[in-house]
Amino acid sequence: MDRKMVFSIGEYYHIYNRGTEKRDIFLDKADYLRFIVLLYISNNTDIVHISNLINQGESLMKILNIDKQDTLVDIGAYCLMPNHFHILVKEKIENGISKFMGKLTTGYSMYFNKRYDRTGSLFQGVFKSVHADSDEYLKYLFAYIHLNPIKLINPEWKENGIKDKNRANAFLGKYSYSTYFDYSNNGNRTEARIINKNAFPEYFSSKKDFDDFINDWLSYNPNSTTIKAKP
């Protein structure tokens, strides 16, 4: 964990990390899916091993339907990019974030190293964290995290703005490795079980609220607005 950060119960944090030497940590759909399932299973006060569940005949997606006794954190949003990830969490119990991230990154690193026959650290040191210490910044993080995938089709969009907003919106709607779909489509997919919207302020009481919020950011003027990126 970020040793300078003291996590407080009831507070919100932006958690992120990237691959060591900026290497890609997700090489195909199976890698993304593994991490997504680990987001669900690792957020558990009990110890659960995916390999044991798979050996029992469970598919990865079916694992998301397994009931858990209690969770370590509340997850509000996430986004996985080829060489890094973002997670928005709320500290639920003492040391919940640290325990959750320990399970998540260790579990994924072991899987990745075994699959690709490699050794050593996969991530760039300990995970990084930023305290969402104001309502304005917390709401902003829902935009920053969900808009990350636009970099894949328009790397300079933050500097130059978005010329084709419809294309960007369509791309976000098809990007399945984030919680964008769970807010823009009312959570009608299995992955929606990973997040707990009720643990976060009700910024988006409807699909339209979220869509309008995202469209406002897609329409921003880079000459008058600055994206407050942390990583």
Coordinates of C-alpha atoms in Angstrom, one line a residue:
M1 CA 0.0 0.0 0.0
D2 CA 0.9 3.6 -0.2
R3 CA 2.6 3.9 3.2
K4 CA 2.1 7.6 3.4
M5 CA -1.7 7.3 3.2
V6 CA -3.7 6.5 6.3
F7 CA -7.1 5.2 5.2
S8 CA -10.1 6.2 7.3
I9 CA -13.4 4.3 7.6
G10 CA -16.1 6.1 5.6
E11 CA -13.8 8.0 3.4
Y12 CA -13.3 7.6 -0.4
Y13 CA -10.1 6.9 -2.3
H14 CA -8.9 6.7 -5.9
I15 CA -6.6 3.7 -6.1
Y16 CA -4.4 3.1 -9.1
N17 CA -1.3 1.4 -10.4
R18 CA 0.4 0.5 -13.6
G19 CA 2.7 -2.3 -14.9
T20 CA 6.3 -2.2 -14.0
E21 CA 8.3 -0.2 -16.6
K22 CA 4.9 0.8 -18.0
R23 CA 4.5 -2.7 -19.4
D24 CA 1.0 -4.0 -20.4
I25 CA -0.6 -6.0 -17.7
F26 CA -3.6 -7.1 -19.7
L27 CA -2.7 -8.8 -23.0
D28 CA -6.1 -10.3 -24.0
K29 CA -9.7 -10.6 -23.0
A30 CA -8.9 -13.5 -20.6
D31 CA -6.6 -11.2 -18.6
Y32 CA -9.2 -8.5 -18.2
L33 CA -11.8 -11.0 -17.2
R34 CA -9.5 -12.5 -14.6
F35 CA -8.9 -9.2 -13.0
I36 CA -12.6 -8.3 -13.0
V37 CA -13.5 -11.5 -11.3
L38 CA -10.7 -10.9 -8.8
L39 CA -12.2 -7.5 -8.0
Y40 CA -15.3 -9.4 -6.8
I41 CA -13.6 -12.3 -5.1
S42 CA -10.8 -10.3 -3.4
N43 CA -13.4 -8.0 -1.8
N44 CA -14.3 -10.6 0.8
T45 CA -13.5 -11.1 4.4
D46 CA -13.1 -14.8 3.7
I47 CA -10.2 -16.3 1.7
V48 CA -11.5 -17.5 -1.6
H49 CA -9.2 -19.0 -4.3
I50 CA -10.4 -18.7 -7.9
S51 CA -8.4 -21.8 -8.9
N52 CA -10.4 -23.9 -6.4
L53 CA -13.7 -22.6 -7.8
I54 CA -12.6 -23.3 -11.4
N55 CA -11.6 -26.8 -10.4
Q56 CA -15.1 -27.3 -9.0
G57 CA -16.4 -26.5 -12.5
E58 CA -17.3 -22.9 -12.1
S59 CA -16.7 -20.6 -15.0
L60 CA -15.2 -17.2 -14.4
M61 CA -18.4 -15.3 -15.0
K62 CA -20.4 -17.6 -12.8
I63 CA -18.0 -16.8 -9.9
L64 CA -19.5 -13.3 -10.0
N65 CA -22.8 -14.8 -8.9
I66 CA -21.4 -16.4 -5.7
D67 CA -22.7 -14.8 -2.5
K68 CA -20.1 -13.3 -0.1
Q69 CA -20.4 -13.1 3.7
D70 CA -19.0 -9.6 3.9
T71 CA -16.9 -7.2 2.0
L72 CA -13.7 -5.3 2.8
V73 CA -14.4 -2.1 0.8
D74 CA -17.2 -0.6 -1.2
I75 CA -16.3 -0.2 -4.9
G76 CA -17.9 2.7 -6.8
A77 CA -16.2 2.5 -10.1
Y78 CA -13.2 0.9 -11.9
C79 CA -11.5 1.0 -15.3
L80 CA -8.9 -1.3 -16.7
M81 CA -6.5 0.0 -19.3
P82 CA -3.8 -2.1 -21.1
N83 CA -1.0 -1.0 -18.7
H84 CA -2.8 0.3 -15.7
F85 CA -6.0 0.3 -13.6
H86 CA -8.2 2.7 -11.6
I87 CA -10.5 1.8 -8.8
L88 CA -12.7 4.2 -6.7
V89 CA -13.3 2.7 -3.2
K90 CA -14.7 3.5 0.2
E91 CA -12.9 2.3 3.3
K92 CA -15.5 0.1 5.0
I93 CA -13.6 -1.6 7.8
E94 CA -10.2 -1.0 9.3
N95 CA -7.4 -1.9 6.9
G96 CA -10.1 -2.9 4.4
I97 CA -8.4 -1.2 1.4
S98 CA -5.0 -2.6 2.2
K99 CA -6.3 -6.2 2.6
F100 CA -8.4 -5.9 -0.6
M101 CA -5.5 -4.6 -2.7
G102 CA -3.2 -7.2 -1.3
K103 CA -5.5 -10.0 -2.3
L104 CA -6.2 -8.4 -5.7
T105 CA -2.7 -7.6 -6.9
T106 CA -1.1 -10.7 -5.4
G107 CA -3.8 -12.9 -7.0
Y108 CA -3.5 -11.3 -10.4
S109 CA 0.3 -11.2 -10.4
M110 CA 0.5 -14.9 -9.6
Y111 CA -2.0 -15.7 -12.4
F112 CA -0.2 -13.4 -14.9
N113 CA 3.3 -14.7 -14.2
K114 CA 2.2 -18.3 -14.4
R115 CA 0.3 -17.8 -17.6
Y116 CA 3.1 -15.9 -19.3
D117 CA 6.0 -17.9 -17.7
R118 CA 7.6 -14.8 -16.1
T119 CA 9.0 -13.9 -12.7
G120 CA 9.3 -10.8 -10.7
S121 CA 7.1 -7.8 -9.9
L122 CA 4.2 -7.1 -12.3
F123 CA 3.2 -3.8 -10.9
Q124 CA 5.1 -0.6 -10.5
G125 CA 5.7 -0.7 -6.7
V126 CA 3.0 -0.4 -4.1
F127 CA -0.4 0.8 -5.3
K128 CA -1.0 4.5 -5.3
S129 CA -3.9 6.3 -3.6
V130 CA -5.5 9.7 -3.5
H131 CA -8.0 10.8 -0.9
A132 CA -11.3 12.2 -2.4
D133 CA -11.5 14.8 0.3
S134 CA -14.3 16.9 -1.2
D135 CA -17.7 16.2 -2.8
E136 CA -16.6 18.0 -6.0
Y137 CA -13.5 15.9 -6.4
L138 CA -15.3 12.7 -5.6
K139 CA -17.9 13.4 -8.4
Y140 CA -15.1 14.4 -10.7
L141 CA -13.5 11.0 -10.3
F142 CA -16.5 9.3 -11.8
A143 CA -15.7 11.3 -15.0
Y144 CA -11.9 10.8 -14.9
I145 CA -12.1 7.1 -14.3
H146 CA -14.8 6.4 -16.9
L147 CA -13.3 8.6 -19.6
N148 CA -9.9 6.9 -19.5
P149 CA -10.5 4.5 -22.4
I150 CA -10.8 7.5 -24.8
K151 CA -7.0 7.6 -24.8
L152 CA -7.1 4.4 -26.8
I153 CA -8.8 6.1 -29.8
N154 CA -7.7 9.7 -29.2
P155 CA -4.5 9.9 -27.1
E156 CA -4.4 13.7 -27.2
W157 CA -8.0 14.4 -26.3
K158 CA -7.3 16.1 -23.0
E159 CA -5.0 18.6 -24.8
N160 CA -6.9 19.1 -28.0
G161 CA -10.5 18.2 -27.1
I162 CA -12.8 15.7 -28.8
K163 CA -13.9 16.5 -32.3
D164 CA -16.2 13.5 -32.7
K165 CA -18.2 13.2 -29.5
N166 CA -20.6 10.6 -30.9
R167 CA -17.6 8.3 -31.7
A168 CA -16.2 8.8 -28.2
N169 CA -19.5 8.0 -26.6
A170 CA -20.1 4.9 -28.7
F171 CA -16.6 3.7 -27.9
L172 CA -17.1 4.1 -24.1
G173 CA -20.4 2.3 -24.4
K174 CA -18.7 -0.7 -25.9
Y175 CA -15.7 -0.8 -23.6
S176 CA -16.6 -3.6 -21.3
Y177 CA -13.6 -3.3 -18.9
S178 CA -15.0 -0.5 -16.8
T179 CA -18.2 0.4 -14.9
Y180 CA -19.3 2.9 -17.6
F181 CA -21.9 0.4 -18.7
D182 CA -23.2 -0.2 -15.2
Y183 CA -24.1 3.5 -14.9
S184 CA -25.2 4.2 -18.5
N185 CA -27.4 1.1 -18.7
N186 CA -28.7 0.8 -15.2
G187 CA -26.5 -2.0 -14.2
N188 CA -28.0 -4.8 -16.3
R189 CA -25.0 -7.1 -16.4
T190 CA -23.4 -9.6 -14.1
E191 CA -20.3 -7.4 -13.5
A192 CA -22.6 -4.8 -11.7
R193 CA -22.4 -7.0 -8.6
I194 CA -18.8 -5.8 -8.1
I195 CA -19.9 -2.2 -7.2
N196 CA -22.1 -0.8 -4.5
K197 CA -23.7 2.4 -5.7
N198 CA -25.6 2.8 -2.4
A199 CA -22.3 3.4 -0.6
F200 CA -21.6 6.5 -2.7
P201 CA -23.5 9.8 -3.0
E202 CA -26.4 9.7 -5.4
Y203 CA -24.9 11.9 -8.1
F204 CA -26.7 9.9 -10.8
S205 CA -30.3 9.1 -9.9
S206 CA -31.0 8.1 -13.5
K207 CA -29.3 6.9 -16.7
K208 CA -29.9 10.4 -18.1
D209 CA -28.1 12.1 -15.2
F210 CA -25.0 10.0 -15.8
D211 CA -25.2 10.5 -19.6
D212 CA -25.5 14.2 -19.2
F213 CA -22.6 14.3 -16.8
I214 CA -20.3 12.4 -19.2
N215 CA -21.5 14.5 -22.2
D216 CA -20.5 17.6 -20.3
W217 CA -17.0 16.3 -19.9
L218 CA -16.8 15.1 -23.5
S219 CA -17.7 18.7 -24.6
Y220 CA -15.1 20.4 -22.4
N221 CA -12.9 23.1 -23.8
P222 CA -9.2 22.3 -23.2
N223 CA -8.4 26.0 -23.3
S224 CA -10.6 26.8 -20.3
T225 CA -10.8 23.5 -18.4
T226 CA -8.1 21.2 -17.0
I227 CA -8.5 17.5 -16.4
K228 CA -7.1 17.0 -13.0
A229 CA -5.4 13.7 -13.7
K230 CA -3.5 12.2 -10.7
P231 CA -1.7 9.2 -12.2

